[in-house]
Structure formats: C-alpha cells, structure tokens
Amino acid sequence: EIVMTQSPATLSVSPGERATLSCRASQSVSSNLAWYQQKPGQAPRLLIYGASTRATGIPARFSGSGSGTEFTLTISSLQSEDFAVYYCQQYNNWPQWTFGQGTKVEIK
Amino acid sequence: EVQLVQSGAEVKKPGESLKISCKGSGYSFTSYWIGWVRQMPGKGLEWMGIIYPGDSDTRYSPSFQGQVTISADKSISTAYLQWSSLKASDTAMYYCARQGSSGYYPGYWGQGTLVTVSS
C-alpha cells in the first residue's frame, strides 16, 4: 500500500505571499499525482493532475511539480479565496486512490 | 457538462440498512470509473472503492471490503453505495467521484451525502 504524507499539517500565510505545500509518496508514483482544494462545506475540487497539469479553469497562480516520490504544490500569491485544505492523491497504484492527510492553509 | 448529483442527507439508527446514490449526466456513464470517498467529521479523505459501470467491475479498499457494497444501474446512470447494518462510526460525508477525462484521478465530484447514524 502506498502511503502519502503531506507537510506541513498547517501553513500560516499572509495574503499575497507564496505558499509551498509538500507531498511525499512511500514509493514511486511516477507523475500520477493530483492535488485538490477543499473549502468548508464543499466537495473537493481538482486543481492539478499528472503532477503539473492545471485542471480546467484553475488560475495560473497554482502550479505543481515533482515526480517519483516528491511533489510540491505552489500558490504564487495567495488570494483570500485560497485559504482552504489541500490534499494530494496518487493514482499510480490503480485502481486504488490514496490521499494524503491534508495541509490546511490559514491566514497569518 | 459533467455532473454527479448525490441523494440527500440521511439520519439512521445503528443496525439499519441504507443505500445512497450518485447520478451521472453529461457524459457516457458506462465509459468512466466512479469511486466513493468517505470523509469523517473533521478528517481527511478515504477511498472506499470504485466501479466501472460498463461491466460492473468493482474493487474495494481493504479497509472497506465486506463493510459496504458498491453497485451501478447503467440504465439510469446511477451508482450506489450501500450498508446492510450501519454503525455509529459510519457517520460521515460520502462523496462519489468520476474518473478524470485524462487519467484515473477523481476529476469530477458529487456534492456529497451526509450520513448520520445515531440511536
């Protein structure tokens, strides 16, 4: 079973600053890694798939990088609507979907 | 437009059975996998299992095997998640999610169904 570990658990950032979120896989998942944003009371929303491809309608301030076991989601300049919980998810070990435990991005 | 519309919130007693639904529209229902994801109160996302409605091929997470049943009725473009005997620990939000257009990630999500199990 692949384990996904996200860090940090909570990230305190001021609006306009850059946020960098990390995700590590216990074994290689190639580029089969996605990122999701979840706001309170809402379903998760796909941001990134294939480790670095933005989903339709996702602003360019969101970018993903990495391959193998180490991945990063970067939000270049945080907007008020970006404060949320972010999850990484591997789909290399198909048909299993494995999620990280989440990183909460909060206002500093 | 791809849409997944889930059935409404449920309040049940321990030991009762339940079947919740997820209706797909805006795409070929039989051509994409649909998975179910649990989110317990204040917690993260857990994959429960997945079904391919085209042939009803179904896979379960080891954590949920034997605890729930996933099925689909392609004639009405609807996937289901069911319990035969609910426990208080089944209290959670349940999401269905469809495979993305470019890969096996969950690209489209339903709005969620809140299941509350309490005596």
Coordinates of N, CA and C in Angstrom, one line a residue:
Chain A
E1 N 0.8 -1.2 0.0 CA 0.0 0.0 0.0 C 0.9 1.2 0.0
I2 N 0.6 2.2 -0.9 CA 1.3 3.4 -0.9 C 0.8 4.4 0.1
V3 N 1.6 5.0 0.9 CA 1.3 6.0 1.9 C 1.7 7.4 1.4
M4 N 0.8 8.3 1.4 CA 1.0 9.7 1.0 C 1.1 10.6 2.3
T5 N 2.2 11.3 2.4 CA 2.5 12.1 3.6 C 2.6 13.6 3.2
Q6 N 1.8 14.4 3.7 CA 1.8 15.9 3.4 C 2.5 16.7 4.5
S7 N 3.1 17.7 4.2 CA 3.7 18.6 5.2 C 3.7 20.1 4.6
P8 N 3.6 21.0 5.5 CA 3.2 20.8 7.0 C 1.7 20.5 7.1
A9 N 1.3 20.2 8.3 CA -0.1 20.0 8.6 C -0.9 21.3 8.4
T10 N -0.3 22.4 8.9 CA -0.9 23.7 8.8 C 0.1 24.7 8.3
L11 N -0.3 25.6 7.4 CA 0.6 26.6 6.9 C 0.0 27.9 7.1
S12 N 0.6 28.8 7.8 CA 0.1 30.2 8.0 C 0.8 31.1 7.1
V13 N 0.0 31.8 6.2 CA 0.5 32.6 5.2 C -0.3 33.9 5.1
S14 N 0.4 35.0 4.8 CA -0.3 36.3 4.6 C -0.8 36.4 3.2
P15 N -1.9 37.1 3.0 CA -2.4 37.3 1.6 C -1.3 37.9 0.8
G16 N -1.2 37.4 -0.5 CA -0.2 38.0 -1.4 C 1.2 37.2 -1.3
E17 N 1.4 36.5 -0.3 CA 2.6 35.7 -0.1 C 2.5 34.4 -0.9
R18 N 3.7 33.7 -1.0 CA 3.7 32.4 -1.7 C 3.5 31.3 -0.7
A19 N 2.8 30.3 -1.1 CA 2.7 29.1 -0.2 C 3.2 27.9 -1.0
T20 N 4.0 27.1 -0.2 CA 4.6 25.9 -0.8 C 4.2 24.7 0.1
L21 N 3.5 23.7 -0.6 CA 3.0 22.6 0.1 C 3.7 21.4 -0.4
S22 N 4.0 20.4 0.5 CA 4.8 19.2 0.1 C 4.0 18.0 0.2
C23 N 4.3 17.0 -0.6 CA 3.6 15.7 -0.6 C 4.7 14.6 -0.9
R24 N 4.8 13.6 -0.1 CA 5.8 12.6 -0.3 C 5.1 11.2 -0.4
A25 N 5.4 10.4 -1.4 CA 4.9 9.1 -1.5 C 5.9 8.0 -1.0
S26 N 5.3 7.0 -0.4 CA 6.2 6.0 0.2 C 6.9 5.1 -0.8
Q27 N 6.5 5.2 -2.1 CA 7.2 4.6 -3.2 C 6.8 5.4 -4.4
S28 N 7.5 5.2 -5.5 CA 7.3 6.0 -6.7 C 5.9 5.8 -7.2
V29 N 5.3 7.0 -7.5 CA 4.0 7.0 -8.2 C 4.1 7.7 -9.6
S30 N 5.4 7.7 -10.1 CA 5.7 8.4 -11.4 C 5.1 9.8 -11.3
S31 N 4.3 10.2 -12.3 CA 3.7 11.5 -12.3 C 2.2 11.4 -12.1
N32 N 1.8 10.3 -11.6 CA 0.3 10.0 -11.3 C -0.1 10.6 -10.0
L33 N -0.1 11.9 -9.9 CA -0.3 12.6 -8.7 C -1.2 13.8 -9.0
A34 N -2.3 14.0 -8.1 CA -3.2 15.1 -8.3 C -3.3 15.8 -7.0
W35 N -3.7 17.1 -7.1 CA -3.9 18.0 -5.9 C -5.4 18.5 -5.9
Y36 N -5.9 18.6 -4.8 CA -7.3 19.0 -4.6 C -7.4 20.1 -3.5
Q37 N -8.4 21.0 -3.7 CA -8.7 22.0 -2.7 C -10.0 21.7 -2.1
Q38 N -10.2 21.8 -0.8 CA -11.5 21.7 -0.2 C -11.7 22.8 0.8
K39 N -12.8 23.5 0.6 CA -13.3 24.5 1.5 C -14.4 24.0 2.4
P40 N -14.6 24.6 3.5 CA -15.6 24.1 4.5 C -17.0 23.9 3.8
G41 N -17.6 22.8 4.0 CA -18.9 22.5 3.5 C -19.0 22.2 2.0
Q42 N -17.8 22.1 1.3 CA -17.8 21.9 -0.1 C -17.1 20.6 -0.4
A43 N -17.4 20.0 -1.6 CA -16.7 18.9 -2.1 C -15.3 19.3 -2.5
P44 N -14.3 18.3 -2.6 CA -13.0 18.6 -3.1 C -13.1 19.1 -4.5
R45 N -12.1 19.9 -4.9 CA -12.1 20.5 -6.3 C -10.7 20.1 -6.9
L46 N -10.7 19.5 -8.1 CA -9.4 19.2 -8.7 C -8.7 20.4 -9.1
L47 N -7.4 20.5 -8.7 CA -6.5 21.6 -9.1 C -5.5 21.2 -10.2
I48 N -4.8 20.1 -9.9 CA -3.7 19.7 -10.7 C -3.8 18.2 -10.9
Y49 N -3.5 17.7 -12.1 CA -3.3 16.2 -12.3 C -2.1 16.0 -13.1
G50 N -1.6 14.8 -13.2 CA -0.4 14.5 -13.8 C 0.8 15.2 -13.2
A51 N 0.7 15.5 -11.9 CA 1.7 16.2 -11.1 C 1.8 17.7 -11.4
S52 N 1.6 18.1 -12.7 CA 1.8 19.5 -13.0 C 0.8 20.1 -14.0
T53 N -0.2 19.4 -14.4 CA -1.2 20.0 -15.4 C -2.3 20.6 -14.6
R54 N -2.6 21.9 -14.8 CA -3.7 22.5 -14.2 C -5.0 22.0 -14.8
A55 N -6.0 21.8 -13.9 CA -7.3 21.4 -14.4 C -8.0 22.6 -15.1
T56 N -9.1 22.4 -15.8 CA -9.8 23.4 -16.5 C -10.3 24.5 -15.5
G57 N -10.0 25.7 -15.8 CA -10.5 26.8 -15.0 C -9.6 27.2 -13.8
I58 N -8.6 26.5 -13.6 CA -7.7 26.7 -12.4 C -6.7 27.9 -12.7
P59 N -6.7 28.9 -11.8 CA -5.8 30.0 -12.1 C -4.3 29.7 -12.2
A60 N -3.6 30.4 -12.9 CA -2.2 30.2 -13.2 C -1.3 30.3 -11.9
R61 N -1.9 30.9 -10.8 CA -1.1 31.0 -9.6 C -0.9 29.7 -8.9
F62 N -1.7 28.7 -9.3 CA -1.5 27.3 -8.8 C -0.5 26.6 -9.8
S63 N 0.5 26.0 -9.2 CA 1.4 25.2 -10.0 C 1.9 23.9 -9.2
G64 N 2.0 22.9 -10.0 CA 2.5 21.6 -9.4 C 3.8 21.2 -10.0
S65 N 4.6 20.5 -9.2 CA 5.9 20.0 -9.7 C 6.2 18.7 -9.0
G66 N 7.2 18.0 -9.5 CA 7.7 16.8 -8.9 C 7.4 15.5 -9.7
S67 N 8.1 14.4 -9.3 CA 7.8 13.1 -9.9 C 8.4 12.1 -9.0
G68 N 8.0 10.9 -9.2 CA 8.5 9.8 -8.3 C 7.9 9.8 -6.9
T69 N 8.6 10.3 -6.0 CA 8.1 10.3 -4.6 C 8.0 11.7 -4.0
E70 N 8.5 12.7 -4.6 CA 8.5 14.1 -4.0 C 7.7 15.1 -4.9
F71 N 6.7 15.7 -4.3 CA 5.8 16.6 -5.1 C 5.6 17.9 -4.3
T72 N 5.3 19.0 -5.1 CA 5.1 20.3 -4.5 C 3.9 21.0 -5.2
L73 N 3.1 21.6 -4.4 CA 2.0 22.5 -4.9 C 2.4 23.9 -4.4
T74 N 2.5 24.8 -5.4 CA 2.9 26.2 -5.1 C 1.7 27.1 -5.5
I75 N 1.4 28.0 -4.5 CA 0.4 29.0 -4.8 C 1.2 30.3 -4.8
S76 N 1.4 31.0 -5.9 CA 2.4 32.0 -6.1 C 2.0 33.3 -5.3
S77 N 0.8 33.6 -5.2 CA 0.4 34.8 -4.5 C -1.0 34.6 -3.9
L78 N -1.1 34.3 -2.6 CA -2.3 33.8 -2.0 C -3.4 34.9 -2.1
Q79 N -4.6 34.4 -2.5 CA -5.8 35.3 -2.5 C -6.7 34.8 -1.4
S80 N -7.6 35.6 -1.0 CA -8.5 35.3 0.1 C -9.2 34.0 -0.1
E81 N -9.6 33.7 -1.3 CA -10.3 32.5 -1.6 C -9.5 31.2 -1.6
D82 N -8.2 31.4 -1.5 CA -7.3 30.2 -1.5 C -7.1 29.6 -0.1
F83 N -7.6 30.2 0.9 CA -7.5 29.6 2.3 C -8.4 28.5 2.4
A84 N -7.8 27.3 2.6 CA -8.6 26.0 2.4 C -7.7 24.9 2.9
V85 N -8.2 23.7 2.7 CA -7.4 22.5 3.0 C -7.0 21.9 1.6
Y86 N -5.8 21.5 1.5 CA -5.3 20.9 0.2 C -4.8 19.5 0.4
Y87 N -5.3 18.6 -0.5 CA -4.9 17.2 -0.5 C -4.1 16.8 -1.7
C88 N -3.1 15.9 -1.5 CA -2.5 15.3 -2.7 C -3.1 13.9 -2.7
Q89 N -3.0 13.3 -3.9 CA -3.6 12.0 -4.1 C -2.9 11.2 -5.2
Q90 N -2.5 10.0 -5.0 CA -1.8 9.2 -6.0 C -2.8 8.3 -6.7
Y91 N -2.6 8.1 -8.0 CA -3.5 7.1 -8.8 C -2.6 6.2 -9.6
N92 N -1.3 6.1 -9.2 CA -0.4 5.2 -10.0 C -0.8 3.8 -9.7
N93 N -1.1 3.5 -8.4 CA -1.4 2.1 -8.0 C -2.9 1.9 -8.2
W94 N -3.3 2.0 -9.5 CA -4.6 1.8 -9.9 C -5.1 0.4 -9.7
P95 N -6.4 0.1 -9.2 CA -7.4 1.1 -9.1 C -7.6 1.7 -7.7
Q96 N -6.5 1.9 -7.0 CA -6.6 2.5 -5.7 C -6.3 4.0 -5.7
W97 N -7.1 4.7 -5.0 CA -6.9 6.1 -4.8 C -6.4 6.3 -3.4
T98 N -5.2 6.9 -3.2 CA -4.7 7.1 -1.9 C -4.5 8.6 -1.7
F99 N -5.0 9.2 -0.6 CA -4.9 10.6 -0.4 C -3.9 10.8 0.8
G100 N -3.3 12.0 0.7 CA -2.6 12.5 1.9 C -3.5 13.0 2.9
Q101 N -3.0 13.3 4.1 CA -3.8 13.7 5.2 C -4.3 15.1 5.2
G102 N -3.7 15.9 4.2 CA -4.2 17.3 4.0 C -3.2 18.3 4.7
T103 N -3.2 19.5 4.0 CA -2.5 20.7 4.6 C -3.5 21.8 4.6
K104 N -3.7 22.4 5.8 CA -4.6 23.5 6.0 C -3.8 24.8 5.8
V105 N -4.2 25.6 4.8 CA -3.6 26.9 4.6 C -4.5 27.9 5.3
E106 N -3.9 28.6 6.3 CA -4.7 29.6 7.0 C -4.1 30.9 7.0
I107 N -4.9 31.9 7.3 CA -4.5 33.3 7.2 C -3.5 33.6 8.4
K108 N -2.4 34.2 8.1 CA -1.4 34.6 9.1 C -1.8 35.9 9.8
Chain B
E1 N -21.9 19.3 -19.9 CA -21.3 19.5 -18.6 C -21.4 18.2 -17.8
V2 N -20.3 17.7 -17.3 CA -20.3 16.5 -16.4 C -20.9 16.9 -15.1
Q3 N -21.9 16.2 -14.6 CA -22.5 16.4 -13.3 C -22.7 15.1 -12.6
L4 N -22.4 15.1 -11.3 CA -22.7 14.0 -10.4 C -23.6 14.5 -9.3
V5 N -24.8 14.0 -9.2 CA -25.8 14.5 -8.3 C -26.1 13.4 -7.3
Q6 N -25.8 13.6 -6.0 CA -26.0 12.6 -5.0 C -27.3 12.8 -4.3
S7 N -27.8 11.7 -3.7 CA -29.0 11.7 -2.9 C -28.8 12.5 -1.6
G8 N -29.9 12.8 -1.0 CA -29.9 13.7 0.2 C -29.4 13.1 1.5
A9 N -29.3 14.0 2.4 CA -28.8 13.6 3.8 C -29.7 12.5 4.4
E10 N -29.1 11.6 5.2 CA -29.8 10.5 5.8 C -29.5 10.5 7.3
V11 N -30.5 10.2 8.1 CA -30.4 10.0 9.5 C -30.9 8.6 9.8
K12 N -30.0 7.8 10.3 CA -30.4 6.4 10.6 C -30.0 5.9 12.0
K13 N -30.6 4.8 12.4 CA -30.2 4.2 13.7 C -29.2 3.0 13.4
P14 N -28.4 2.8 14.4 CA -27.5 1.6 14.3 C -28.3 0.4 14.0
G15 N -27.7 -0.4 13.1 CA -28.3 -1.7 12.7 C -29.2 -1.6 11.4
E16 N -29.6 -0.3 11.1 CA -30.4 -0.2 9.9 C -29.6 -0.3 8.6
S17 N -30.3 -0.5 7.5 CA -29.6 -0.6 6.2 C -29.8 0.8 5.5
L18 N -29.0 1.0 4.5 CA -29.0 2.3 3.8 C -28.4 2.1 2.4
K19 N -28.9 2.8 1.4 CA -28.4 2.8 0.1 C -28.4 4.2 -0.4
I20 N -27.3 4.8 -0.7 CA -27.2 6.2 -1.2 C -26.8 6.1 -2.7
S21 N -27.2 7.2 -3.4 CA -27.0 7.2 -4.9 C -26.2 8.3 -5.4
C22 N -25.7 8.2 -6.6 CA -24.9 9.2 -7.4 C -25.3 9.1 -8.8
K23 N -26.0 10.1 -9.3 CA -26.5 10.0 -10.7 C -25.6 10.9 -11.6
G24 N -25.1 10.2 -12.6 CA -24.2 10.9 -13.6 C -24.9 11.5 -14.8
S25 N -24.5 12.6 -15.3 CA -25.1 13.1 -16.5 C -24.0 13.9 -17.3
G26 N -24.3 14.2 -18.5 CA -23.4 15.0 -19.4 C -22.2 14.2 -19.9
Y27 N -22.2 12.9 -19.8 CA -21.2 12.0 -20.4 C -21.7 10.6 -20.5
S28 N -20.9 9.8 -21.1 CA -21.2 8.4 -21.3 C -21.0 7.6 -20.0
F29 N -22.0 7.3 -19.3 CA -22.0 6.8 -17.9 C -21.2 5.5 -17.9
T30 N -21.3 4.7 -18.9 CA -20.6 3.4 -18.9 C -19.2 3.4 -19.2
S31 N -18.6 4.5 -19.5 CA -17.2 4.6 -20.0 C -16.2 5.1 -19.0
Y32 N -16.6 5.5 -17.8 CA -15.7 6.0 -16.8 C -16.0 5.4 -15.4
W33 N -14.9 5.1 -14.7 CA -15.0 4.6 -13.4 C -15.6 5.7 -12.4
I34 N -16.3 5.2 -11.5 CA -16.9 6.0 -10.4 C -16.4 5.5 -9.0
G35 N -15.8 6.3 -8.2 CA -15.4 5.9 -6.9 C -16.2 6.5 -5.8
W36 N -16.0 6.0 -4.6 CA -16.7 6.5 -3.4 C -15.6 6.9 -2.4
V37 N -15.8 8.0 -1.8 CA -14.8 8.5 -0.8 C -15.5 8.9 0.5
R38 N -14.9 8.5 1.6 CA -15.5 8.9 2.9 C -14.7 10.0 3.5
Q39 N -15.4 10.9 4.2 CA -14.8 12.0 5.0 C -15.5 12.0 6.3
M40 N -14.9 11.5 7.3 CA -15.4 11.6 8.7 C -15.4 13.0 9.2
P41 N -16.2 13.3 10.2 CA -16.2 14.7 10.7 C -14.8 15.3 11.0
G42 N -14.4 16.3 10.4 CA -13.1 17.0 10.7 C -11.9 16.2 10.3
K43 N -12.1 15.2 9.4 CA -11.0 14.4 9.0 C -10.7 14.5 7.5
G44 N -9.8 13.7 7.0 CA -9.4 13.7 5.6 C -10.2 12.8 4.7
L45 N -9.7 12.6 3.5 CA -10.4 11.8 2.5 C -9.9 10.4 2.5
E46 N -10.9 9.4 2.4 CA -10.5 8.0 2.4 C -11.2 7.3 1.2
W47 N -10.4 6.6 0.4 CA -11.0 5.9 -0.7 C -11.6 4.6 -0.3
M48 N -12.9 4.4 -0.7 CA -13.6 3.2 -0.2 C -13.6 2.1 -1.3
G49 N -13.9 2.5 -2.5 CA -14.0 1.5 -3.6 C -14.4 2.2 -4.9
I50 N -14.4 1.4 -6.0 CA -14.7 2.0 -7.3 C -15.4 1.0 -8.2
I51 N -16.1 1.5 -9.1 CA -16.9 0.6 -10.0 C -16.8 1.1 -11.4
Y52 N -16.7 0.2 -12.4 CA -16.8 0.6 -13.8 C -18.2 0.2 -14.3
P53 N -19.1 1.2 -14.5 CA -20.5 0.9 -14.8 C -20.7 0.1 -16.1
G54 N -19.7 0.1 -17.0 CA -19.9 -0.6 -18.2 C -20.0 -2.1 -18.1
D55 N -19.2 -2.7 -17.1 CA -19.3 -4.1 -16.9 C -19.5 -4.5 -15.4
S56 N -19.7 -3.4 -14.6 CA -19.8 -3.6 -13.1 C -18.6 -4.1 -12.4
D57 N -17.4 -4.1 -13.0 CA -16.2 -4.4 -12.4 C -16.0 -3.5 -11.1
T58 N -15.9 -4.1 -10.0 CA -15.9 -3.4 -8.7 C -14.6 -3.8 -7.9
R59 N -14.0 -2.8 -7.3 CA -12.8 -3.0 -6.5 C -13.0 -2.3 -5.2
Y60 N -12.5 -2.8 -4.1 CA -12.7 -2.2 -2.8 C -11.4 -2.0 -2.1
S61 N -11.3 -0.9 -1.3 CA -10.2 -0.7 -0.4 C -10.3 -1.8 0.6
P62 N -9.1 -2.4 1.0 CA -9.1 -3.4 2.0 C -9.8 -2.9 3.3
S63 N -9.8 -1.7 3.6 CA -10.4 -1.1 4.8 C -11.9 -1.2 4.8
F64 N -12.5 -1.3 3.6 CA -13.9 -1.2 3.4 C -14.5 -2.5 2.9
Q65 N -13.6 -3.4 2.4 CA -14.1 -4.7 1.9 C -15.0 -5.4 2.9
G66 N -16.2 -5.8 2.5 CA -17.1 -6.5 3.4 C -17.9 -5.6 4.2
Q67 N -17.6 -4.3 4.3 CA -18.3 -3.4 5.1 C -19.4 -2.7 4.3
V68 N -19.2 -2.5 3.0 CA -20.1 -1.8 2.1 C -20.2 -2.5 0.8
T69 N -21.2 -2.2 0.0 CA -21.4 -2.7 -1.3 C -21.6 -1.6 -2.3
I70 N -20.8 -1.7 -3.4 CA -20.9 -0.7 -4.4 C -21.5 -1.3 -5.6
S71 N -22.5 -0.6 -6.3 CA -23.1 -1.2 -7.4 C -23.5 0.0 -8.4
A72 N -24.0 -0.4 -9.5 CA -24.4 0.6 -10.5 C -25.5 0.1 -11.4
D73 N -26.4 1.0 -11.8 CA -27.5 0.7 -12.7 C -27.3 1.6 -13.9
K74 N -26.7 1.0 -15.0 CA -26.4 1.8 -16.1 C -27.6 2.3 -16.9
S75 N -28.8 1.6 -16.7 CA -30.0 2.0 -17.4 C -30.5 3.4 -16.9
I76 N -30.1 3.8 -15.7 CA -30.5 5.1 -15.1 C -29.3 5.9 -14.7
S77 N -28.1 5.5 -15.2 CA -26.8 6.3 -15.0 C -26.6 6.6 -13.5
T78 N -26.7 5.6 -12.7 CA -26.7 5.8 -11.2 C -25.8 4.8 -10.6
A79 N -24.9 5.3 -9.7 CA -24.0 4.4 -8.9 C -24.6 4.4 -7.5
Y80 N -24.3 3.4 -6.7 CA -24.8 3.3 -5.4 C -23.7 2.8 -4.4
L81 N -24.0 3.2 -3.1 CA -23.1 2.8 -2.0 C -24.1 2.3 -0.9
Q82 N -24.0 1.1 -0.5 CA -24.9 0.6 0.5 C -24.3 -0.1 1.7
W83 N -25.1 -0.1 2.8 CA -24.7 -0.7 4.0 C -25.9 -1.7 4.4
S84 N -25.5 -2.8 5.0 CA -26.6 -3.7 5.4 C -26.9 -3.5 6.9
S85 N -25.9 -3.0 7.7 CA -26.1 -2.8 9.1 C -25.2 -1.6 9.5
L86 N -25.8 -0.5 9.6 CA -25.0 0.7 9.9 C -24.5 0.7 11.4
K87 N -23.3 1.4 11.6 CA -22.8 1.6 12.9 C -22.6 3.1 13.1
A88 N -22.5 3.5 14.4 CA -22.3 4.9 14.6 C -21.0 5.5 13.9
S89 N -20.1 4.6 13.8 CA -18.8 5.0 13.2 C -18.9 5.2 11.7
D90 N -20.1 4.9 11.1 CA -20.3 5.2 9.7 C -20.8 6.6 9.5
T91 N -21.0 7.4 10.5 CA -21.3 8.8 10.4 C -20.2 9.5 9.7
A92 N -20.6 10.1 8.6 CA -19.6 10.8 7.7 C -20.3 11.4 6.5
M93 N -19.5 12.2 5.8 CA -19.9 12.7 4.5 C -19.3 11.7 3.5
Y94 N -20.1 11.3 2.5 CA -19.7 10.4 1.4 C -19.8 11.1 0.1
Y95 N -18.7 11.0 -0.6 CA -18.6 11.6 -2.0 C -18.5 10.5 -3.0
C96 N -19.2 10.7 -4.2 CA -18.9 10.0 -5.3 C -18.0 10.8 -6.2
A97 N -17.1 10.2 -7.0 CA -16.2 11.0 -7.9 C -16.0 10.1 -9.1
R98 N -16.0 10.8 -10.3 CA -15.8 10.2 -11.5 C -14.3 10.3 -12.0
Q99 N -13.8 9.3 -12.6 CA -12.5 9.3 -13.2 C -12.4 10.6 -14.1
G100 N -11.2 11.2 -14.1 CA -11.0 12.3 -15.0 C -11.0 12.0 -16.4
S101 N -11.0 13.0 -17.3 CA -11.0 12.8 -18.7 C -9.7 12.4 -19.3
S102 N -8.6 12.7 -18.5 CA -7.2 12.5 -19.0 C -6.5 11.5 -18.1
G103 N -7.2 10.8 -17.2 CA -6.5 9.8 -16.4 C -7.4 9.2 -15.3
Y104 N -6.8 8.5 -14.4 CA -7.5 7.7 -13.4 C -7.7 8.5 -12.1
Y105 N -7.4 9.8 -12.1 CA -7.6 10.6 -10.9 C -9.1 10.9 -10.8
P106 N -9.7 11.2 -9.6 CA -11.1 11.6 -9.5 C -11.2 13.1 -10.0
G107 N -11.7 13.2 -11.2 CA -11.7 14.6 -11.8 C -13.0 15.3 -11.5
Y108 N -14.1 14.6 -11.3 CA -15.4 15.2 -11.1 C -16.0 14.6 -9.8
W109 N -16.6 15.5 -9.0 CA -17.1 15.1 -7.7 C -18.6 15.4 -7.5
G110 N -19.3 14.6 -6.8 CA -20.6 14.9 -6.4 C -20.6 15.9 -5.2
Q111 N -21.8 16.3 -4.8 CA -21.8 17.3 -3.8 C -21.7 16.7 -2.4
G112 N -21.8 15.4 -2.3 CA -21.7 14.7 -1.0 C -23.0 14.4 -0.4
T113 N -23.1 13.3 0.3 CA -24.2 12.9 1.1 C -23.8 12.7 2.5
L114 N -24.4 13.4 3.4 CA -24.1 13.3 4.8 C -25.0 12.2 5.4
V115 N -24.3 11.2 6.0 CA -25.0 10.1 6.7 C -24.7 10.2 8.2
T116 N -25.8 10.3 8.9 CA -25.7 10.4 10.4 C -26.3 9.1 11.0
V117 N -25.6 8.4 11.8 CA -26.0 7.2 12.4 C -26.0 7.4 13.9
S118 N -27.2 7.4 14.5 CA -27.3 7.7 15.9 C -28.6 7.1 16.5
S119 N -28.4 6.6 17.7 CA -29.6 6.0 18.4 C -30.5 7.0 19.0

